Every structure is written in C-alpha cells, then in structure tokens.
Amino acid sequence: ALSPDGKSLAYITEVTPEQIDLWFSSVDGSNKVKVASGRNMATESWSADGKQFSYTLSESRTKDRVFVVNADGSGRHEIPWPGATVFLVMWGAGAKSIFITGYEEGGSTPTYWLGDADGSNWKKVGSDCGMLTDITADLKYAVGAVWRGANLGIYSYSLADQKCMPI
C-alpha cells in the first residue's frame, strides 16, 4: 500500500509459511522498519494524512484483529471492533473514524461498521451491498462491488439511508 503522499510503502513478506512480516519503507526501499509479525496478516490502508496505517491479523479459529500503527512504525495498538472477519478497513477524513467491511460471527453477508479511530463508538451501518471498498471523506457514501451471483455489479451505499444503489 502506497502512502497518500507517495513517499512510503507498507508491504508484507512471507518469511516462512508460518510467519509473515509487515514492513514500512521509503518507496526506493530505504528506511525499512519491521512493524509486526504473524501467521496471517493483511495490509489495509493509510489514513488520508499518511500519519497512520491499519492492518489486520487473522489467526485460525479466532476473530480478526485490527491494528493501527504510526507511519514511523511506533505506537502500534489494537482497535477493538464488533465483527468477526475483516475484508477491508478504511479511514474517514482527519483519521478520526474507521469504516470496516467484514462479516459477523458465523455470517456470510458483507456487513459494515463505523467507529471512532480509537475503537470506540462502533455502530453497524448496514449490510448486503457487496464488498464496499472505498468511502467518501464525509462518510456519507461507500462504493463497492458484488462479484458473483444475480446482483453482479458496482454499487453505491448511502450510510444515512442504508440504501444500496446500482451504479
């Protein structure tokens, strides 16, 4: 994942089948910083100001864990969230809010949550509009896709109305 200013990169390397490392570096490969290790991790997204980065740690038979870390690799902390499986973490404007597309425990329908960046004040803001992959800075609309089935297509989702609209 390339930072918003285009100067930094977050990436994952597979050290062994049992260990994956998350790294930050400059785009030219210099200034490498190892951020975290785990069995299954996914890079998520940079905050719009590029000061923070989110990633997900997934371990078998446990709930996915969301983490936030500063751009220099410091300040790593877990963000508690109400769902079970993360698909994508997105930041609201000013890095004050986090929007997650994922699944509830035992669920198979994409579900959406919005909360404060510190992991508080989560609210379920909808479900069943495909895998939402981007959100407007004002947190009013998200967009995404349904990749298979009868409703295949691109959709816009209104958080206020909880309405899914084909594009």
JSON list of C-alpha atoms in Angstrom, two decimals:
[
{"chain": "A", "resi": 1, "resn": "ALA", "atom": "CA", "xyz": [0.00, 0.00, 0.00]},
{"chain": "A", "resi": 2, "resn": "LEU", "atom": "CA", "xyz": [1.43, 3.32, -1.08]},
{"chain": "A", "resi": 3, "resn": "SER", "atom": "CA", "xyz": [1.06, 6.24, 1.35]},
{"chain": "A", "resi": 4, "resn": "PRO", "atom": "CA", "xyz": [-1.09, 9.22, 0.26]},
{"chain": "A", "resi": 5, "resn": "ASP", "atom": "CA", "xyz": [1.99, 11.38, -0.34]},
{"chain": "A", "resi": 6, "resn": "GLY", "atom": "CA", "xyz": [3.60, 8.63, -2.45]},
{"chain": "A", "resi": 7, "resn": "LYS", "atom": "CA", "xyz": [6.75, 8.52, -0.32]},
{"chain": "A", "resi": 8, "resn": "SER", "atom": "CA", "xyz": [6.18, 5.47, 1.89]},
{"chain": "A", "resi": 9, "resn": "LEU", "atom": "CA", "xyz": [5.19, 1.89, 1.31]},
{"chain": "A", "resi": 10, "resn": "ALA", "atom": "CA", "xyz": [3.60, -0.73, 3.58]},
{"chain": "A", "resi": 11, "resn": "TYR", "atom": "CA", "xyz": [4.12, -4.31, 2.45]},
{"chain": "A", "resi": 12, "resn": "ILE", "atom": "CA", "xyz": [4.07, -7.89, 3.64]},
{"chain": "A", "resi": 13, "resn": "THR", "atom": "CA", "xyz": [6.77, -10.53, 3.20]},
{"chain": "A", "resi": 14, "resn": "GLU", "atom": "CA", "xyz": [6.41, -14.26, 3.78]},
{"chain": "A", "resi": 15, "resn": "VAL", "atom": "CA", "xyz": [9.38, -15.34, 5.88]},
{"chain": "A", "resi": 16, "resn": "THR", "atom": "CA", "xyz": [8.14, -18.93, 6.20]},
{"chain": "A", "resi": 17, "resn": "PRO", "atom": "CA", "xyz": [4.70, -20.49, 5.68]},
{"chain": "A", "resi": 18, "resn": "GLU", "atom": "CA", "xyz": [4.19, -19.86, 9.41]},
{"chain": "A", "resi": 19, "resn": "GLN", "atom": "CA", "xyz": [5.49, -16.26, 9.58]},
{"chain": "A", "resi": 20, "resn": "ILE", "atom": "CA", "xyz": [4.50, -13.14, 7.68]},
{"chain": "A", "resi": 21, "resn": "ASP", "atom": "CA", "xyz": [6.11, -9.76, 8.41]},
{"chain": "A", "resi": 22, "resn": "LEU", "atom": "CA", "xyz": [4.68, -6.28, 7.86]},
{"chain": "A", "resi": 23, "resn": "TRP", "atom": "CA", "xyz": [7.24, -3.66, 6.80]},
{"chain": "A", "resi": 24, "resn": "PHE", "atom": "CA", "xyz": [7.30, 0.06, 6.12]},
{"chain": "A", "resi": 25, "resn": "SER", "atom": "CA", "xyz": [9.92, 1.64, 3.88]},
{"chain": "A", "resi": 26, "resn": "SER", "atom": "CA", "xyz": [10.53, 4.58, 1.62]},
{"chain": "A", "resi": 27, "resn": "VAL", "atom": "CA", "xyz": [9.39, 3.96, -1.96]},
{"chain": "A", "resi": 28, "resn": "ASP", "atom": "CA", "xyz": [13.01, 3.46, -3.02]},
{"chain": "A", "resi": 29, "resn": "GLY", "atom": "CA", "xyz": [13.37, 0.63, -0.45]},
{"chain": "A", "resi": 30, "resn": "SER", "atom": "CA", "xyz": [15.43, 2.59, 2.07]},
{"chain": "A", "resi": 31, "resn": "ASN", "atom": "CA", "xyz": [14.46, 3.26, 5.70]},
{"chain": "A", "resi": 32, "resn": "LYS", "atom": "CA", "xyz": [12.98, -0.21, 6.29]},
{"chain": "A", "resi": 33, "resn": "VAL", "atom": "CA", "xyz": [11.11, -0.73, 9.55]},
{"chain": "A", "resi": 34, "resn": "LYS", "atom": "CA", "xyz": [9.66, -4.08, 10.60]},
{"chain": "A", "resi": 35, "resn": "VAL", "atom": "CA", "xyz": [6.25, -3.29, 12.07]},
{"chain": "A", "resi": 36, "resn": "ALA", "atom": "CA", "xyz": [4.75, -6.66, 13.04]},
{"chain": "A", "resi": 37, "resn": "SER", "atom": "CA", "xyz": [4.85, -10.43, 12.53]},
{"chain": "A", "resi": 38, "resn": "GLY", "atom": "CA", "xyz": [2.13, -13.05, 12.49]},
{"chain": "A", "resi": 39, "resn": "ARG", "atom": "CA", "xyz": [0.80, -16.13, 10.73]},
{"chain": "A", "resi": 40, "resn": "ASN", "atom": "CA", "xyz": [-1.70, -14.31, 8.51]},
{"chain": "A", "resi": 41, "resn": "MET", "atom": "CA", "xyz": [-1.75, -10.55, 8.04]},
{"chain": "A", "resi": 42, "resn": "ALA", "atom": "CA", "xyz": [-3.27, -8.19, 5.53]},
{"chain": "A", "resi": 43, "resn": "THR", "atom": "CA", "xyz": [-2.33, -4.61, 4.80]},
{"chain": "A", "resi": 44, "resn": "GLU", "atom": "CA", "xyz": [-5.38, -2.40, 4.95]},
{"chain": "A", "resi": 45, "resn": "SER", "atom": "CA", "xyz": [-4.98, 1.35, 4.42]},
{"chain": "A", "resi": 46, "resn": "TRP", "atom": "CA", "xyz": [-3.17, 4.57, 5.23]},
{"chain": "A", "resi": 47, "resn": "SER", "atom": "CA", "xyz": [-5.06, 7.39, 6.91]},
{"chain": "A", "resi": 48, "resn": "ALA", "atom": "CA", "xyz": [-5.68, 10.29, 4.50]},
{"chain": "A", "resi": 49, "resn": "ASP", "atom": "CA", "xyz": [-2.96, 12.35, 6.21]},
{"chain": "A", "resi": 50, "resn": "GLY", "atom": "CA", "xyz": [-0.49, 9.44, 5.92]},
{"chain": "A", "resi": 51, "resn": "LYS", "atom": "CA", "xyz": [0.31, 9.52, 9.64]},
{"chain": "A", "resi": 52, "resn": "GLN", "atom": "CA", "xyz": [-1.24, 6.15, 10.50]},
{"chain": "A", "resi": 53, "resn": "PHE", "atom": "CA", "xyz": [-1.70, 2.76, 8.90]},
{"chain": "A", "resi": 54, "resn": "SER", "atom": "CA", "xyz": [-4.14, -0.05, 9.63]},
{"chain": "A", "resi": 55, "resn": "TYR", "atom": "CA", "xyz": [-3.59, -3.76, 9.19]},
{"chain": "A", "resi": 56, "resn": "THR", "atom": "CA", "xyz": [-5.38, -6.96, 10.12]},
{"chain": "A", "resi": 57, "resn": "LEU", "atom": "CA", "xyz": [-4.06, -10.01, 11.90]},
{"chain": "A", "resi": 58, "resn": "SER", "atom": "CA", "xyz": [-6.02, -13.21, 11.20]},
{"chain": "A", "resi": 59, "resn": "GLU", "atom": "CA", "xyz": [-5.41, -16.42, 13.08]},
{"chain": "A", "resi": 60, "resn": "SER", "atom": "CA", "xyz": [-7.40, -19.62, 12.58]},
{"chain": "A", "resi": 61, "resn": "ARG", "atom": "CA", "xyz": [-10.48, -20.08, 14.71]},
{"chain": "A", "resi": 62, "resn": "THR", "atom": "CA", "xyz": [-10.27, -16.58, 16.20]},
{"chain": "A", "resi": 63, "resn": "LYS", "atom": "CA", "xyz": [-11.78, -13.22, 15.44]},
{"chain": "A", "resi": 64, "resn": "ASP", "atom": "CA", "xyz": [-9.71, -10.99, 13.12]},
{"chain": "A", "resi": 65, "resn": "ARG", "atom": "CA", "xyz": [-7.81, -8.28, 14.98]},
{"chain": "A", "resi": 66, "resn": "VAL", "atom": "CA", "xyz": [-7.40, -4.73, 13.62]},
{"chain": "A", "resi": 67, "resn": "PHE", "atom": "CA", "xyz": [-4.27, -2.74, 14.46]},
{"chain": "A", "resi": 68, "resn": "VAL", "atom": "CA", "xyz": [-3.19, 0.84, 13.88]},
{"chain": "A", "resi": 69, "resn": "VAL", "atom": "CA", "xyz": [0.43, 1.96, 13.81]},
{"chain": "A", "resi": 70, "resn": "ASN", "atom": "CA", "xyz": [2.11, 5.33, 13.23]},
{"chain": "A", "resi": 71, "resn": "ALA", "atom": "CA", "xyz": [3.89, 5.90, 9.91]},
{"chain": "A", "resi": 72, "resn": "ASP", "atom": "CA", "xyz": [7.29, 5.55, 11.61]},
{"chain": "A", "resi": 73, "resn": "GLY", "atom": "CA", "xyz": [6.33, 2.12, 13.00]},
{"chain": "A", "resi": 74, "resn": "SER", "atom": "CA", "xyz": [5.73, 3.32, 16.55]},
{"chain": "A", "resi": 75, "resn": "GLY", "atom": "CA", "xyz": [2.54, 3.36, 18.60]},
{"chain": "A", "resi": 76, "resn": "ARG", "atom": "CA", "xyz": [1.14, 0.02, 17.44]},
{"chain": "A", "resi": 77, "resn": "HIS", "atom": "CA", "xyz": [-2.18, -0.71, 19.14]},
{"chain": "A", "resi": 78, "resn": "GLU", "atom": "CA", "xyz": [-5.21, -2.89, 18.63]},
{"chain": "A", "resi": 79, "resn": "ILE", "atom": "CA", "xyz": [-8.54, -1.36, 17.66]},
{"chain": "A", "resi": 80, "resn": "PRO", "atom": "CA", "xyz": [-11.35, -3.45, 19.16]},
{"chain": "A", "resi": 81, "resn": "TRP", "atom": "CA", "xyz": [-14.25, -3.90, 16.75]},
{"chain": "A", "resi": 82, "resn": "PRO", "atom": "CA", "xyz": [-17.58, -5.77, 16.90]},
{"chain": "A", "resi": 83, "resn": "GLY", "atom": "CA", "xyz": [-17.30, -8.05, 13.86]},
{"chain": "A", "resi": 84, "resn": "ALA", "atom": "CA", "xyz": [-15.52, -11.35, 13.28]},
{"chain": "A", "resi": 85, "resn": "THR", "atom": "CA", "xyz": [-13.83, -11.33, 9.85]},
{"chain": "A", "resi": 86, "resn": "VAL", "atom": "CA", "xyz": [-12.33, -8.21, 8.24]},
{"chain": "A", "resi": 87, "resn": "PHE", "atom": "CA", "xyz": [-12.47, -7.63, 4.50]},
{"chain": "A", "resi": 88, "resn": "LEU", "atom": "CA", "xyz": [-11.27, -4.02, 4.41]},
{"chain": "A", "resi": 89, "resn": "VAL", "atom": "CA", "xyz": [-10.53, -1.16, 6.81]},
{"chain": "A", "resi": 90, "resn": "MET", "atom": "CA", "xyz": [-10.93, 2.42, 5.55]},
{"chain": "A", "resi": 91, "resn": "TRP", "atom": "CA", "xyz": [-10.25, 5.74, 7.25]},
{"chain": "A", "resi": 92, "resn": "GLY", "atom": "CA", "xyz": [-12.59, 8.73, 7.43]},
{"chain": "A", "resi": 93, "resn": "ALA", "atom": "CA", "xyz": [-11.31, 12.27, 6.92]},
{"chain": "A", "resi": 94, "resn": "GLY", "atom": "CA", "xyz": [-8.91, 13.54, 9.55]},
{"chain": "A", "resi": 95, "resn": "ALA", "atom": "CA", "xyz": [-8.17, 9.97, 10.71]},
{"chain": "A", "resi": 96, "resn": "LYS", "atom": "CA", "xyz": [-10.95, 10.29, 13.30]},
{"chain": "A", "resi": 97, "resn": "SER", "atom": "CA", "xyz": [-13.19, 7.46, 12.03]},
{"chain": "A", "resi": 98, "resn": "ILE", "atom": "CA", "xyz": [-12.74, 3.94, 10.76]},
{"chain": "A", "resi": 99, "resn": "PHE", "atom": "CA", "xyz": [-15.11, 2.11, 8.42]},
{"chain": "A", "resi": 100, "resn": "ILE", "atom": "CA", "xyz": [-14.88, -1.69, 8.22]},
{"chain": "A", "resi": 101, "resn": "THR", "atom": "CA", "xyz": [-16.40, -4.05, 5.68]},
{"chain": "A", "resi": 102, "resn": "GLY", "atom": "CA", "xyz": [-16.46, -7.57, 7.04]},
{"chain": "A", "resi": 103, "resn": "TYR", "atom": "CA", "xyz": [-18.55, -10.40, 8.40]},
{"chain": "A", "resi": 104, "resn": "GLU", "atom": "CA", "xyz": [-20.29, -11.01, 11.68]},
{"chain": "A", "resi": 105, "resn": "GLU", "atom": "CA", "xyz": [-19.56, -14.20, 13.63]},
{"chain": "A", "resi": 106, "resn": "GLY", "atom": "CA", "xyz": [-20.86, -17.09, 11.52]},
{"chain": "A", "resi": 107, "resn": "GLY", "atom": "CA", "xyz": [-22.15, -14.67, 8.88]},
{"chain": "A", "resi": 108, "resn": "SER", "atom": "CA", "xyz": [-21.85, -14.83, 5.11]},
{"chain": "A", "resi": 109, "resn": "THR", "atom": "CA", "xyz": [-23.34, -11.42, 4.23]},
{"chain": "A", "resi": 110, "resn": "PRO", "atom": "CA", "xyz": [-20.99, -8.41, 3.99]},
{"chain": "A", "resi": 111, "resn": "THR", "atom": "CA", "xyz": [-21.67, -6.10, 6.94]},
{"chain": "A", "resi": 112, "resn": "TYR", "atom": "CA", "xyz": [-20.48, -2.52, 7.57]},
{"chain": "A", "resi": 113, "resn": "TRP", "atom": "CA", "xyz": [-19.37, -0.80, 10.78]},
{"chain": "A", "resi": 114, "resn": "LEU", "atom": "CA", "xyz": [-18.35, 2.78, 11.53]},
{"chain": "A", "resi": 115, "resn": "GLY", "atom": "CA", "xyz": [-16.47, 3.73, 14.67]},
{"chain": "A", "resi": 116, "resn": "ASP", "atom": "CA", "xyz": [-14.02, 6.17, 16.15]},
{"chain": "A", "resi": 117, "resn": "ALA", "atom": "CA", "xyz": [-10.37, 5.60, 15.28]},
{"chain": "A", "resi": 118, "resn": "ASP", "atom": "CA", "xyz": [-9.65, 4.64, 18.89]},
{"chain": "A", "resi": 119, "resn": "GLY", "atom": "CA", "xyz": [-12.02, 1.66, 18.60]},
{"chain": "A", "resi": 120, "resn": "SER", "atom": "CA", "xyz": [-14.93, 3.21, 20.48]},
{"chain": "A", "resi": 121, "resn": "ASN", "atom": "CA", "xyz": [-18.48, 4.13, 19.45]},
{"chain": "A", "resi": 122, "resn": "TRP", "atom": "CA", "xyz": [-18.95, 1.36, 16.88]},
{"chain": "A", "resi": 123, "resn": "LYS", "atom": "CA", "xyz": [-22.25, 1.17, 15.12]},
{"chain": "A", "resi": 124, "resn": "LYS", "atom": "CA", "xyz": [-23.43, -1.23, 12.47]},
{"chain": "A", "resi": 125, "resn": "VAL", "atom": "CA", "xyz": [-24.35, 0.95, 9.50]},
{"chain": "A", "resi": 126, "resn": "GLY", "atom": "CA", "xyz": [-25.66, -1.68, 7.12]},
{"chain": "A", "resi": 127, "resn": "SER", "atom": "CA", "xyz": [-25.11, -4.87, 5.20]},
{"chain": "A", "resi": 128, "resn": "ASP", "atom": "CA", "xyz": [-25.69, -6.72, 1.96]},
{"chain": "A", "resi": 129, "resn": "CYS", "atom": "CA", "xyz": [-24.42, -4.22, -0.62]},
{"chain": "A", "resi": 130, "resn": "GLY", "atom": "CA", "xyz": [-21.39, -6.18, -1.72]},
{"chain": "A", "resi": 131, "resn": "MET", "atom": "CA", "xyz": [-17.83, -5.65, -0.60]},
{"chain": "A", "resi": 132, "resn": "LEU", "atom": "CA", "xyz": [-17.55, -1.91, -0.04]},
{"chain": "A", "resi": 133, "resn": "THR", "atom": "CA", "xyz": [-14.01, -0.84, -0.87]},
{"chain": "A", "resi": 134, "resn": "ASP", "atom": "CA", "xyz": [-13.98, 2.96, -0.72]},
{"chain": "A", "resi": 135, "resn": "ILE", "atom": "CA", "xyz": [-15.74, 5.65, 1.28]},
{"chain": "A", "resi": 136, "resn": "THR", "atom": "CA", "xyz": [-16.22, 9.40, 0.79]},
{"chain": "A", "resi": 137, "resn": "ALA", "atom": "CA", "xyz": [-14.32, 11.70, 3.14]},
{"chain": "A", "resi": 138, "resn": "ASP", "atom": "CA", "xyz": [-17.59, 12.95, 4.64]},
{"chain": "A", "resi": 139, "resn": "LEU", "atom": "CA", "xyz": [-18.60, 9.32, 5.42]},
{"chain": "A", "resi": 140, "resn": "LYS", "atom": "CA", "xyz": [-21.90, 9.67, 3.56]},
{"chain": "A", "resi": 141, "resn": "TYR", "atom": "CA", "xyz": [-21.35, 7.11, 0.80]},
{"chain": "A", "resi": 142, "resn": "ALA", "atom": "CA", "xyz": [-19.32, 3.98, 0.23]},
{"chain": "A", "resi": 143, "resn": "VAL", "atom": "CA", "xyz": [-18.82, 2.16, -3.06]},
{"chain": "A", "resi": 144, "resn": "GLY", "atom": "CA", "xyz": [-18.04, -1.43, -3.89]},
{"chain": "A", "resi": 145, "resn": "ALA", "atom": "CA", "xyz": [-18.97, -4.47, -5.89]},
{"chain": "A", "resi": 146, "resn": "VAL", "atom": "CA", "xyz": [-20.91, -7.67, -5.91]},
{"chain": "A", "resi": 147, "resn": "TRP", "atom": "CA", "xyz": [-18.55, -10.09, -7.67]},
{"chain": "A", "resi": 148, "resn": "ARG", "atom": "CA", "xyz": [-20.84, -13.03, -8.26]},
{"chain": "A", "resi": 149, "resn": "GLY", "atom": "CA", "xyz": [-24.46, -14.07, -8.34]},
{"chain": "A", "resi": 150, "resn": "ALA", "atom": "CA", "xyz": [-27.62, -12.48, -9.68]},
{"chain": "A", "resi": 151, "resn": "ASN", "atom": "CA", "xyz": [-26.78, -8.95, -8.47]},
{"chain": "A", "resi": 152, "resn": "LEU", "atom": "CA", "xyz": [-23.33, -8.74, -10.08]},
{"chain": "A", "resi": 153, "resn": "GLY", "atom": "CA", "xyz": [-22.23, -5.10, -10.43]},
{"chain": "A", "resi": 154, "resn": "ILE", "atom": "CA", "xyz": [-20.90, -1.88, -8.90]},
{"chain": "A", "resi": 155, "resn": "TYR", "atom": "CA", "xyz": [-22.89, -0.23, -6.11]},
{"chain": "A", "resi": 156, "resn": "SER", "atom": "CA", "xyz": [-23.07, 2.96, -4.08]},
{"chain": "A", "resi": 157, "resn": "TYR", "atom": "CA", "xyz": [-24.22, 2.68, -0.48]},
{"chain": "A", "resi": 158, "resn": "SER", "atom": "CA", "xyz": [-25.76, 5.57, 1.48]},
{"chain": "A", "resi": 159, "resn": "LEU", "atom": "CA", "xyz": [-24.78, 5.28, 5.14]},
{"chain": "A", "resi": 160, "resn": "ALA", "atom": "CA", "xyz": [-27.53, 7.68, 6.23]},
{"chain": "A", "resi": 161, "resn": "ASP", "atom": "CA", "xyz": [-30.33, 5.87, 4.39]},
{"chain": "A", "resi": 162, "resn": "GLN", "atom": "CA", "xyz": [-28.73, 2.40, 4.49]},
{"chain": "A", "resi": 163, "resn": "LYS", "atom": "CA", "xyz": [-29.67, 2.16, 0.84]},
{"chain": "A", "resi": 164, "resn": "CYS", "atom": "CA", "xyz": [-27.77, 0.16, -1.80]},
{"chain": "A", "resi": 165, "resn": "MET", "atom": "CA", "xyz": [-27.93, 1.64, -5.31]},
{"chain": "A", "resi": 166, "resn": "PRO", "atom": "CA", "xyz": [-26.54, 0.13, -8.52]},
{"chain": "A", "resi": 167, "resn": "ILE", "atom": "CA", "xyz": [-24.22, 2.38, -10.47]}
]
